[in-house]
Amino acid sequence: MKGKVLEVAKKAKKIGQDDPRRISHSLKVGLALTLVSSFYYLRPLYDGFGQSGMWAVLTVVVIFEFTVGATLSKGMNRGFATLLAGALGVGAQQMACLLGHKGHPIVLGLFVFLLAAASTFTRFFPNIKARYDYGVLIFILTFSLVAISGYRADEILVLSHQRLSTILIGGAICLVISIFLVPVWAGEELHNLVAANLEKLGSFLEGFGKECFKDSRDTGDSSIVAAREEKSFLQVYKGVLNTKATEDSLANFAWWEPGHGRFKFRHPWKQYLKIAALSRKCACHFEALCAYINSDIQEPTSFQRKIQQPCVKMSLESSKALKELATSIKTMTHPSAADVHMENSKTAAAKLKAAIEAASRETETSNLLDIIPAVAAASVLADIIKCIDKIGESVHELSHQAHFKKLEDQSTVSPEKPQLLHRGTVKPVSDVDGDGDSDRDHVIITVHETSLESPENIGNPQAPKSTVPRAEQ
Amino acid sequence: MKGKVLEVAKKAKKIGQDDPRRISHSLKVGLALTLVSSFYYLRPLYDGFGQSGMWAVLTVVVIFEFTVGATLSKGMNRGFATLLAGALGVGAQQMACLLGHKGHPIVLGLFVFLLAAASTFTRFFPNIKARYDYGVLIFILTFSLVAISGYRADEILVLSHQRLSTILIGGAICLVISIFLVPVWAGEELHNLVAANLEKLGSFLEGFGKECFKDSRDTGDSSIVAAREEKSFLQVYKGVLNTKATEDSLANFAWWEPGHGRFKFRHPWKQYLKIAALSRKCACHFEALCAYINSDIQEPTSFQRKIQQPCVKMSLESSKALKELATSIKTMTHPSAADVHMENSKTAAAKLKAAIEAASRETETSNLLDIIPAVAAASVLADIIKCIDKIGESVHELSHQAHFKKLEDQSTVSPEKPQLLHRGTVKPVSDVDGDGDSDRDHVIITVHETSLESPENIGNPQAPKSTVPRAEQ
């Protein structure tokens, strides 16, 4: 018993530590509910609203969600659906009244049946399901309540006015607390999730390039195969495969959000979904690569040694390209830095081709079977580079649609010397956009340099913030 | 305007045709709401329940879901959460009363704040989120309402009794209609979805084996590459990659369902998720195969011709194995028929190895580059067979856990002659389980034979039903 309580407490602590905003969200819900309770406590308000105050409590409990977008979506849906259904309900009432006392209940019953059935059916439309599902639910609920309860109470207009105003007050309290008290924006979540997924893909390729080729050359020990399977970088990409549902709902919620921080109203959220779909495709290819890693690797053949260098180069450069793309999304700068690494990885792919051609001419390749895993891995790697190229294209498209900042000076440097590029030629203060916001540009470039020098900083969402003081000193 | 209405009507028709149960679900919701409305219409009931009749309407609108499991889950959650929160709310009331008139509102406010915050936090626990999310929501709602409204109304026990009974009536109407009127069981949906996904994977491999190798040999025309991309079998597996969220929620809802049809209470639903995860992994490998199909295919080399036959065999046999596994799940029979095809595809994989070895000895393989796509595809195909082998294992595990029917006679036939096996040696009536339900066994085997003779029957969910009359004639 005691052990179980401790276990739950530990779990709760971990959940809170994983994302402290969960704790603040819980406190926000508590606060909103306590505030709305005052509608019952305070006598003057109670006298004004009566039992309807209950609707304010109901509204708060039901519409307060983790992200601002979800709260807004539910609040707007609830508000408009209540208005529309209330009006229709009163109309149905009036029409039924014309039919006299006998026809009244039958006509109202028919109305409720038809409207409920038709509305329920619209919930199967994919676009209504995605954005207005909750609204349709509230529409059915309110229409039924108004149409039916009105049969008893003549003061229906007074009642609905009271209910609407309490719902409005409840909704307003939720929105104010949700937007101004430690807000969690769905759009920003989506933005960070997509960038983090690109980074995960990059980390996998980095690990693949560094570990898999190196170990098999240096030691040739087959016991390391087991060790590799447990390596975290091999598992890291698997999360990318399963985020589709989260991304879709975040994009839907983000659609409701007003402009906030770096994001304008109607930010191109759909483009993030395209990037995410390509990321999943890329992660799929990794699955095939893993099959190569986990197969029994013998002492590397001479063929393997020959193709090893371009393969490592391909992995590392495309990993860098992915990480640059992730950084570009995070800092909302033009993804030109990634192009260089992309070019380099394509060059390496060409070198791989040449190396294979040379190998097939030089040696006898007496046993084709031995080289199959290496050939297959190289071939998959080439497909991955094509896939990353497409990811790059859609990040460029996003950068165009969302007007990311450009750092033009980079384009003058040749692709073959990436190190020089990032250390020497970027001006500390660029004012490309001409918006005079030079401090911000400066910070962004500082972050950029830092992240290149120590790749682990990219994985840390705190990194951009932590460099700000340094830039200002 | 008129065009838009027509478009929506067309869309609605398509949605209804895709799954006619959507129409019946809409009608069921309309019916349930109309029934529950009678609580307001009929005077005696109205006098008994008063305004609380509203709660019955609310309950119906909110808990009536598409599947029985979802409705049950929401109904149970709502019922138990209301009971628990009601009791706690009354307790909190009594405690606050001891503190006199001044402390009362402050203590109640504190209670509401603490309970709402703590309960909201528990919604972040993954297992609570999956199964009891709605219950926690209703718990917060009811506790707040009871604790606060009780401050005004002393008749709280009478009120809560009224509310509980109306909620019970609303819930009961929903459950009865949902279970006895064209029920849609979440468990059966999951069962069919997993089987359909396996079949999709099988169709892809069948198409791959038949089309891709044949065309490139017969015509060598590169314009067919474009045509291939549009081939439906290449797209069919992509749906498999995105069903995780649906499967997870279906499995959660299925957990709530009582035994129904062929499924006992506590059917091993989790095992379906394992099979589904492996299916997705397999679909991932297809992504890599597709890269090979879409790459520019030249006139096939002599090497390609040599490995062609085992590759086609591998595709077709593993396709048959997948389709057998799907049929085995659908008909709930032991998946022994799949083992034969699995063995055959493994034999073909061994032959492929031999063919590659022979090819590398015979020819010079002067240009390794030309054969890379073929080698890569063959290698991915070998990985796919490993993956399908794992799928087969988990279907066997499922068959063991769910006590699928065994057809023992099959095991005596050698794997190399699958055709003979299914036509000649299966007794029309097997009574392995000794349950005397021989008619049913007979039907199952009939289906089995039919499906082998005309594979397209497998894809048709109506097939098993349509053979019943024939078996009984």
Coordinates of N, CA and C in Angstrom, one line a residue, chain A residues 330-450:
Chain A
K330 N 13.4 26.7 -35.6 CA 13.3 27.3 -34.3 C 13.6 28.8 -34.2
T331 N 14.6 29.2 -34.9 CA 15.0 30.6 -34.8 C 14.2 31.4 -35.9
M332 N 13.5 30.8 -36.7 CA 12.7 31.4 -37.8 C 13.7 32.2 -38.7
T333 N 14.8 31.6 -39.0 CA 15.7 32.3 -40.0 C 15.7 31.5 -41.3
H334 N 16.2 32.1 -42.4 CA 16.2 31.4 -43.7 C 17.1 30.2 -43.6
P335 N 16.6 29.0 -44.1 CA 17.4 27.8 -44.0 C 18.6 27.7 -45.0
S336 N 19.3 28.8 -45.2 CA 20.4 28.7 -46.2 C 21.6 27.9 -45.7
A337 N 21.8 27.9 -44.4 CA 22.9 27.2 -43.8 C 22.8 25.7 -44.1
A338 N 21.6 25.2 -44.2 CA 21.4 23.8 -44.5 C 21.8 23.4 -45.9
D339 N 21.6 24.3 -46.8 CA 21.9 24.0 -48.2 C 23.3 23.5 -48.4
V340 N 24.2 24.2 -47.7 CA 25.6 23.8 -47.8 C 25.8 22.3 -47.5
H341 N 25.3 21.9 -46.3 CA 25.4 20.5 -45.9 C 24.7 19.6 -46.8
M342 N 23.6 20.1 -47.4 CA 22.8 19.3 -48.3 C 23.7 19.0 -49.6
E343 N 24.3 20.1 -50.1 CA 25.2 19.9 -51.2 C 26.4 19.0 -50.9
N344 N 26.9 19.1 -49.7 CA 28.0 18.3 -49.3 C 27.6 16.8 -49.3
S345 N 26.4 16.6 -48.8 CA 26.0 15.2 -48.7 C 25.7 14.6 -50.1
K346 N 25.2 15.5 -51.0 CA 25.0 15.0 -52.4 C 26.4 14.7 -53.1
T347 N 27.4 15.6 -52.8 CA 28.7 15.3 -53.3 C 29.2 14.0 -52.8
A348 N 29.0 13.7 -51.5 CA 29.4 12.5 -50.9 C 28.7 11.3 -51.5
A349 N 27.4 11.5 -51.9 CA 26.7 10.4 -52.6 C 27.3 10.1 -53.9
A350 N 27.7 11.2 -54.6 CA 28.4 11.0 -55.9 C 29.7 10.3 -55.7
K351 N 30.4 10.6 -54.6 CA 31.7 10.0 -54.3 C 31.5 8.5 -54.0
L352 N 30.4 8.2 -53.3 CA 30.0 6.8 -53.0 C 29.8 6.0 -54.3
K353 N 29.1 6.6 -55.3 CA 28.9 6.0 -56.6 C 30.3 5.7 -57.2
A354 N 31.1 6.7 -57.2 CA 32.5 6.5 -57.8 C 33.2 5.4 -57.1
A355 N 33.1 5.4 -55.7 CA 33.8 4.4 -54.9 C 33.3 3.0 -55.3
I356 N 32.0 2.9 -55.4 CA 31.5 1.6 -55.8 C 32.0 1.1 -57.1
E357 N 31.9 2.1 -58.1 CA 32.4 1.8 -59.4 C 33.8 1.3 -59.4
A358 N 34.6 2.1 -58.7 CA 36.1 1.7 -58.6 C 36.3 0.4 -57.9
A359 N 35.5 0.1 -56.9 CA 35.6 -1.1 -56.2 C 35.3 -2.3 -57.1
S360 N 34.2 -2.1 -57.9 CA 33.8 -3.2 -58.8 C 34.8 -3.4 -59.9
R361 N 35.6 -2.4 -60.2 CA 36.6 -2.6 -61.2 C 37.9 -3.3 -60.6
E362 N 38.3 -2.8 -59.5 CA 39.5 -3.2 -58.9 C 39.4 -4.7 -58.4
T363 N 38.6 -4.9 -57.5 CA 38.6 -6.3 -56.8 C 37.7 -7.2 -57.7
E364 N 37.7 -8.4 -57.3 CA 36.9 -9.4 -58.0 C 35.5 -9.5 -57.5
T365 N 35.3 -8.9 -56.3 CA 34.0 -9.1 -55.6 C 33.5 -10.5 -55.8
S366 N 34.4 -11.4 -55.4 CA 34.1 -12.8 -55.6 C 32.8 -13.2 -54.9
N367 N 32.6 -12.7 -53.7 CA 31.4 -13.1 -53.0 C 30.5 -11.9 -52.9
L368 N 29.5 -11.8 -53.8 CA 28.6 -10.7 -53.8 C 27.8 -10.7 -52.5
L369 N 27.5 -11.9 -51.9 CA 26.7 -12.0 -50.7 C 27.2 -11.2 -49.6
D370 N 28.6 -11.2 -49.4 CA 29.2 -10.5 -48.3 C 28.9 -9.0 -48.3
I371 N 28.8 -8.5 -49.5 CA 28.8 -7.0 -49.6 C 27.3 -6.6 -49.6
I372 N 26.4 -7.5 -49.7 CA 25.0 -7.0 -49.8 C 24.5 -6.1 -48.7
P373 N 24.8 -6.4 -47.4 CA 24.3 -5.5 -46.4 C 24.8 -4.1 -46.6
A374 N 26.1 -4.0 -46.9 CA 26.7 -2.7 -47.1 C 26.1 -2.0 -48.3
V375 N 25.9 -2.7 -49.4 CA 25.3 -2.1 -50.6 C 23.9 -1.6 -50.3
A376 N 23.2 -2.5 -49.6 CA 21.8 -2.1 -49.3 C 21.7 -0.9 -48.4
A377 N 22.6 -0.8 -47.4 CA 22.6 0.3 -46.5 C 23.0 1.6 -47.2
A378 N 24.0 1.5 -48.1 CA 24.4 2.6 -48.9 C 23.2 3.1 -49.8
S379 N 22.5 2.1 -50.3 CA 21.4 2.5 -51.2 C 20.3 3.2 -50.4
V380 N 20.0 2.6 -49.2 CA 19.0 3.3 -48.4 C 19.4 4.7 -48.0
L381 N 20.7 4.8 -47.7 CA 21.2 6.1 -47.3 C 21.0 7.1 -48.4
A382 N 21.2 6.6 -49.7 CA 21.0 7.5 -50.8 C 19.6 8.0 -50.9
D383 N 18.6 7.0 -50.6 CA 17.2 7.4 -50.6 C 16.9 8.4 -49.5
I384 N 17.6 8.2 -48.4 CA 17.4 9.1 -47.2 C 17.8 10.5 -47.6
I385 N 18.9 10.6 -48.4 CA 19.3 11.9 -48.8 C 18.3 12.6 -49.7
K386 N 17.7 11.8 -50.6 CA 16.7 12.3 -51.4 C 15.5 12.9 -50.6
C387 N 15.2 12.1 -49.6 CA 14.1 12.4 -48.7 C 14.4 13.7 -47.9
I388 N 15.6 13.8 -47.4 CA 16.0 15.0 -46.7 C 16.0 16.2 -47.6
D389 N 16.3 16.0 -48.9 CA 16.3 17.1 -49.9 C 14.9 17.6 -50.0
K390 N 13.9 16.7 -50.0 CA 12.5 17.1 -50.0 C 12.1 17.9 -48.8
I391 N 12.6 17.4 -47.6 CA 12.3 18.1 -46.4 C 12.9 19.5 -46.5
G392 N 14.1 19.6 -47.0 CA 14.7 20.9 -47.1 C 13.9 21.8 -48.0
E393 N 13.3 21.3 -49.1 CA 12.5 22.1 -50.0 C 11.3 22.6 -49.2
S394 N 10.7 21.7 -48.4 CA 9.4 22.2 -47.8 C 9.8 23.2 -46.6
V395 N 10.9 23.1 -46.0 CA 11.3 24.1 -45.0 C 11.6 25.4 -45.7
H396 N 12.2 25.3 -46.9 CA 12.3 26.6 -47.7 C 11.0 27.2 -48.0
E397 N 10.0 26.3 -48.4 CA 8.7 26.8 -48.7 C 8.1 27.5 -47.5
L398 N 8.2 26.8 -46.3 CA 7.7 27.4 -45.1 C 8.4 28.7 -44.8
S399 N 9.7 28.8 -45.0 CA 10.4 30.0 -44.7 C 9.9 31.1 -45.6
H400 N 9.5 30.7 -46.9 CA 9.0 31.7 -47.8 C 7.6 32.2 -47.3
Q401 N 6.7 31.2 -47.0 CA 5.4 31.5 -46.6 C 5.3 32.3 -45.3
A402 N 6.2 32.0 -44.4 CA 6.2 32.7 -43.0 C 7.1 33.8 -42.9
H403 N 7.8 34.2 -44.1 CA 8.7 35.3 -44.1 C 9.8 35.2 -43.0
F404 N 10.5 34.1 -43.0 CA 11.6 33.9 -42.1 C 12.7 35.0 -42.5
K405 N 13.5 35.3 -41.5 CA 14.6 36.3 -41.7 C 15.6 35.7 -42.6
K406 N 16.2 36.5 -43.5 CA 17.3 36.0 -44.3 C 18.7 36.5 -43.8
L407 N 19.7 35.6 -43.9 CA 21.0 36.0 -43.6 C 21.8 35.9 -44.9
E408 N 21.8 37.0 -45.7 CA 22.3 36.9 -47.1 C 23.8 36.6 -47.2
D409 N 24.6 37.0 -46.3 CA 26.0 37.0 -46.5 C 26.5 35.5 -46.7
Q410 N 25.8 34.6 -46.3 CA 26.2 33.2 -46.4 C 26.3 32.7 -47.8
S411 N 25.5 33.3 -48.7 CA 25.5 32.7 -50.1 C 26.8 32.9 -50.9
T412 N 27.6 33.8 -50.4 CA 28.8 34.1 -51.2 C 29.9 33.0 -51.0
V413 N 29.8 32.2 -50.0 CA 30.8 31.2 -49.7 C 30.6 29.9 -50.4
S414 N 31.6 29.3 -50.8 CA 31.4 28.0 -51.6 C 31.0 26.9 -50.6
P415 N 30.2 26.0 -51.1 CA 29.7 24.9 -50.3 C 30.8 24.0 -49.7
E416 N 32.0 24.0 -50.3 CA 32.9 23.0 -49.8 C 33.6 23.3 -48.5
K417 N 33.4 24.5 -48.0 CA 34.1 24.9 -46.7 C 33.1 25.4 -45.7
P418 N 32.3 24.5 -45.2 CA 31.3 24.9 -44.3 C 31.8 25.5 -43.0
Q419 N 32.9 25.0 -42.5 CA 33.4 25.5 -41.2 C 33.8 27.0 -41.3
L420 N 34.5 27.3 -42.3 CA 34.9 28.7 -42.5 C 33.7 29.6 -42.6
L421 N 32.7 29.1 -43.3 CA 31.5 29.9 -43.5 C 30.9 30.4 -42.2
H422 N 30.8 29.5 -41.3 CA 30.0 29.9 -40.1 C 30.9 30.6 -39.1
R423 N 32.2 30.5 -39.2 CA 33.0 31.1 -38.2 C 33.4 32.5 -38.6
G424 N 33.7 32.7 -39.9 CA 34.3 33.9 -40.3 C 33.4 35.0 -41.0
T425 N 32.5 34.5 -41.8 CA 32.0 35.5 -42.7 C 30.6 36.1 -42.3
V426 N 30.0 35.6 -41.4 CA 28.7 36.2 -41.0 C 28.9 37.4 -40.2
K427 N 28.3 38.5 -40.6 CA 28.4 39.7 -39.8 C 27.7 39.6 -38.5
P428 N 28.2 40.0 -37.4 CA 27.6 39.9 -36.1 C 26.2 40.6 -36.1
V429 N 26.1 41.7 -36.8 CA 24.8 42.4 -36.8 C 24.4 42.5 -38.3
S430 N 23.3 41.8 -38.6 CA 22.8 42.0 -40.0 C 21.5 42.7 -39.9
D431 N 21.2 43.5 -40.9 CA 19.9 44.2 -40.8 C 19.2 44.1 -42.1
V432 N 19.1 42.8 -42.5 CA 18.5 42.5 -43.8 C 17.1 43.0 -44.0
D433 N 16.3 42.7 -43.0 CA 14.9 43.0 -43.1 C 14.7 44.5 -43.0
G434 N 15.7 45.2 -42.6 CA 15.5 46.7 -42.5 C 14.5 47.1 -41.4
D435 N 14.2 46.2 -40.5 CA 13.2 46.6 -39.5 C 13.8 47.2 -38.3
G436 N 15.1 47.4 -38.3 CA 15.8 48.1 -37.2 C 15.9 47.2 -36.0
D437 N 15.4 46.0 -36.0 CA 15.4 45.2 -34.8 C 16.7 44.4 -34.8
S438 N 17.8 45.2 -34.7 CA 19.1 44.6 -34.9 C 19.6 43.8 -33.7
D439 N 19.1 44.1 -32.5 CA 19.5 43.3 -31.4 C 19.0 41.9 -31.5
R440 N 17.8 41.7 -32.0 CA 17.3 40.4 -32.2 C 18.1 39.6 -33.2
D441 N 18.4 40.3 -34.4 CA 19.2 39.6 -35.4 C 20.5 39.1 -34.8
H442 N 21.1 40.0 -34.0 CA 22.4 39.7 -33.4 C 22.3 38.4 -32.5
V443 N 21.2 38.4 -31.8 CA 21.0 37.2 -30.9 C 20.9 36.0 -31.7
I444 N 20.1 36.1 -32.8 CA 19.9 34.9 -33.6 C 21.2 34.4 -34.2
I445 N 22.0 35.3 -34.6 CA 23.3 34.8 -35.2 C 24.2 34.2 -34.2
T446 N 24.2 34.8 -33.0 CA 25.0 34.3 -31.9 C 24.6 32.8 -31.6
V447 N 23.3 32.6 -31.5 CA 22.8 31.3 -31.3 C 23.3 30.4 -32.4
H448 N 23.2 30.8 -33.6 CA 23.6 30.0 -34.7 C 25.0 29.6 -34.6
E449 N 25.9 30.5 -34.3 CA 27.3 30.1 -34.2 C 27.5 29.1 -33.0
T450 N 26.8 29.4 -31.9 CA 27.0 28.5 -30.7 C 26.5 27.1 -31.1

